[in-house]
Each structure stands twice: as C-alpha cells, then as structure tokens.
Short mmCIF file of C-alpha atoms in Angstrom, two decimals:
data_model
loop_
_atom_site.label_atom_id
_atom_site.label_comp_id
_atom_site.label_asym_id
_atom_site.label_seq_id
_atom_site.Cartn_x
_atom_site.Cartn_y
_atom_site.Cartn_z
CA UNK A 1 12.88 -16.66 -59.92
CA UNK A 2 11.23 -13.72 -58.31
CA UNK A 3 8.16 -13.84 -55.68
CA UNK A 4 5.53 -11.17 -56.37
CA UNK A 5 3.00 -9.87 -53.08
CA UNK A 6 0.78 -12.50 -54.69
CA UNK A 7 3.19 -15.75 -54.05
CA UNK A 8 3.92 -14.37 -50.41
CA UNK A 9 0.04 -14.25 -49.52
CA UNK A 10 -0.74 -17.22 -51.34
CA UNK A 11 2.13 -18.72 -48.88
CA UNK A 12 0.95 -17.78 -45.66
CA UNK A 13 -2.35 -18.92 -46.65
CA UNK A 14 -0.88 -22.64 -46.81
CA UNK A 15 0.34 -22.54 -43.40
CA UNK A 16 -0.11 -24.74 -40.74
CA UNK A 17 -1.45 -22.38 -38.50
CA UNK A 18 -1.60 -25.68 -35.47
CA UNK A 19 1.09 -24.97 -32.58
CA UNK A 20 2.91 -28.22 -31.33
CA UNK A 21 0.40 -29.15 -29.16
CA UNK A 22 -3.22 -28.50 -31.58
CA UNK A 23 -5.25 -26.12 -32.52
CA UNK A 24 -6.46 -23.17 -30.07
CA UNK A 25 -9.99 -24.36 -30.51
CA UNK A 26 -8.33 -27.72 -28.69
CA UNK A 27 -8.50 -25.54 -25.62
CA UNK A 28 -11.83 -24.32 -23.44
CA UNK A 29 -10.99 -21.15 -22.04
CA UNK A 30 -9.90 -20.77 -18.25
CA UNK A 31 -9.94 -18.66 -15.60
CA UNK A 32 -5.59 -17.35 -15.75
CA UNK A 33 -5.86 -17.47 -12.06
CA UNK A 34 -7.77 -20.74 -10.78
CA UNK A 35 -4.56 -22.03 -9.73
CA UNK A 36 -3.06 -18.93 -7.90
CA UNK A 37 -2.83 -19.90 -4.01
CA UNK A 38 -3.28 -15.87 -3.33
CA UNK A 39 -6.39 -14.26 -2.37
CA UNK A 40 -7.67 -11.66 -0.29
CA UNK A 41 -7.99 -11.88 3.29
CA UNK A 42 -11.29 -10.31 5.27
CA UNK A 43 -10.79 -7.28 7.43
CA UNK A 44 -9.66 -7.88 11.37
CA UNK A 45 -12.44 -7.46 13.29
CA UNK A 46 -11.77 -4.78 16.01
CA UNK A 47 -13.47 -6.74 18.72
CA UNK A 48 -10.63 -9.68 18.36
CA UNK A 49 -7.43 -7.75 19.36
CA UNK A 50 -5.32 -7.81 22.34
CA UNK A 51 -5.88 -6.06 24.70
CA UNK A 52 -2.50 -3.65 25.02
CA UNK A 53 -2.51 0.14 25.25
CA UNK A 54 0.10 2.10 25.19
CA UNK A 55 1.29 4.32 28.61
CA UNK A 56 1.09 7.88 28.46
CA UNK A 57 3.97 8.76 27.89
CA UNK A 58 4.54 6.48 24.44
CA UNK A 59 1.29 7.69 23.53
CA UNK A 60 2.65 11.37 23.63
CA UNK A 61 5.54 10.39 21.65
CA UNK A 62 3.43 8.45 18.56
CA UNK A 63 1.09 11.85 18.52
CA UNK A 64 4.17 14.58 18.77
CA UNK A 65 5.59 11.81 16.45
CA UNK A 66 2.57 11.97 14.06
CA UNK A 67 2.21 15.85 14.01
CA UNK A 68 5.31 16.90 13.47
CA UNK A 69 5.58 14.21 10.14
CA UNK A 70 1.63 15.57 9.17
CA UNK A 71 3.72 19.18 9.39
CA UNK A 72 6.22 18.07 7.41
CA UNK A 73 8.82 18.40 9.78
CA UNK A 74 11.45 15.83 9.91
CA UNK A 75 12.47 14.85 13.51
CA UNK A 76 16.20 15.40 13.23
CA UNK A 77 19.02 13.20 15.01
CA UNK A 78 19.02 15.62 18.63
CA UNK A 79 15.23 16.20 17.99
CA UNK A 80 14.27 12.19 19.79
CA UNK A 81 15.60 13.23 23.17
CA UNK A 82 13.55 16.40 23.04
CA UNK A 83 10.00 15.10 22.28
CA UNK A 84 11.39 12.16 24.99
CA UNK A 85 11.11 15.17 27.37
CA UNK A 86 8.10 16.40 26.44
CA UNK A 87 6.14 12.93 26.29
CA UNK A 88 7.12 12.81 29.52
CA UNK A 89 4.68 16.05 30.14
CA UNK A 90 0.91 15.83 31.28
CA UNK A 91 -1.73 15.16 28.43
CA UNK A 92 -2.47 18.97 28.63
CA UNK A 93 1.01 20.12 27.88
CA UNK A 94 1.21 17.97 25.03
CA UNK A 95 -1.79 18.68 23.38
CA UNK A 96 -1.06 22.42 23.60
CA UNK A 97 2.41 21.69 21.91
CA UNK A 98 0.80 19.42 19.15
CA UNK A 99 -1.99 22.63 18.67
CA UNK A 100 1.27 24.39 18.42
CA UNK A 101 2.53 22.77 15.98
CA UNK A 102 -0.99 22.05 14.03
CA UNK A 103 -1.21 26.02 14.31
CA UNK A 104 2.12 26.78 12.42
CA UNK A 105 0.65 24.62 9.47
CA UNK A 106 -2.77 26.07 9.38
CA UNK A 107 -4.39 22.84 10.18
CA UNK A 108 -5.28 23.76 13.84
CA UNK A 109 -8.76 23.18 15.01
CA UNK A 110 -8.67 25.43 17.84
CA UNK A 111 -9.93 28.42 15.38
CA UNK A 112 -6.40 30.55 16.25
#
C-alpha cells in the first residue's frame, strides 16, 4: 500500500489538536511575568545617605586610581605604594599629578 501526499494531508487534518489539558482556547491570555516577585526598586534618595566622608588621603587615593584607570594605565604591583605616598600630599600637588596624567592622554581641560 502506497501513501500519496493527499493521504498525508488528510491524516493531518484528522489529528486531534487538543493537548492533554484541553484546547488552547480554554486558557485565557495572561501576563507571563505576573507570578514573579522581581521588580525594579526606586532610585535611592541622596538625602537619605549616611553622613560618611573620606579622609583627604583616601579621597586623593581614589582620585589617583581613577585618573590612572581612565588613562588606561593599570596600577602594577609596586604602584600601590607610590599611589599611597602621593595620596598623602596636599590637594594642590595631587591635582597637579592628576592633571599631568590627563595631559598625557589628551583629556586635560587645562588647555596646555
């Protein structure tokens, strides 16, 4: 017995398209994310932050690391002690060092 294309199409037409749970029309459309407990939190209010300030040396250390990272210069193993020594200097000197780093990358706003 040979099967023709017509027989195959006729066989598919007679298939029961209902799933084990019934027809798809029996289930109403619903939000697929309705059961999730995940949602975006609102942005924090800056006025509610703890009154925490960095010491000048710590702020200088962060600024020096940021300037080096932005310039594409990853601090090496011995650079940490140099950065620590520079961070103990006054704000004017640290600002000059950061300006020199920025000038080397062409990012300086000093107009040199």
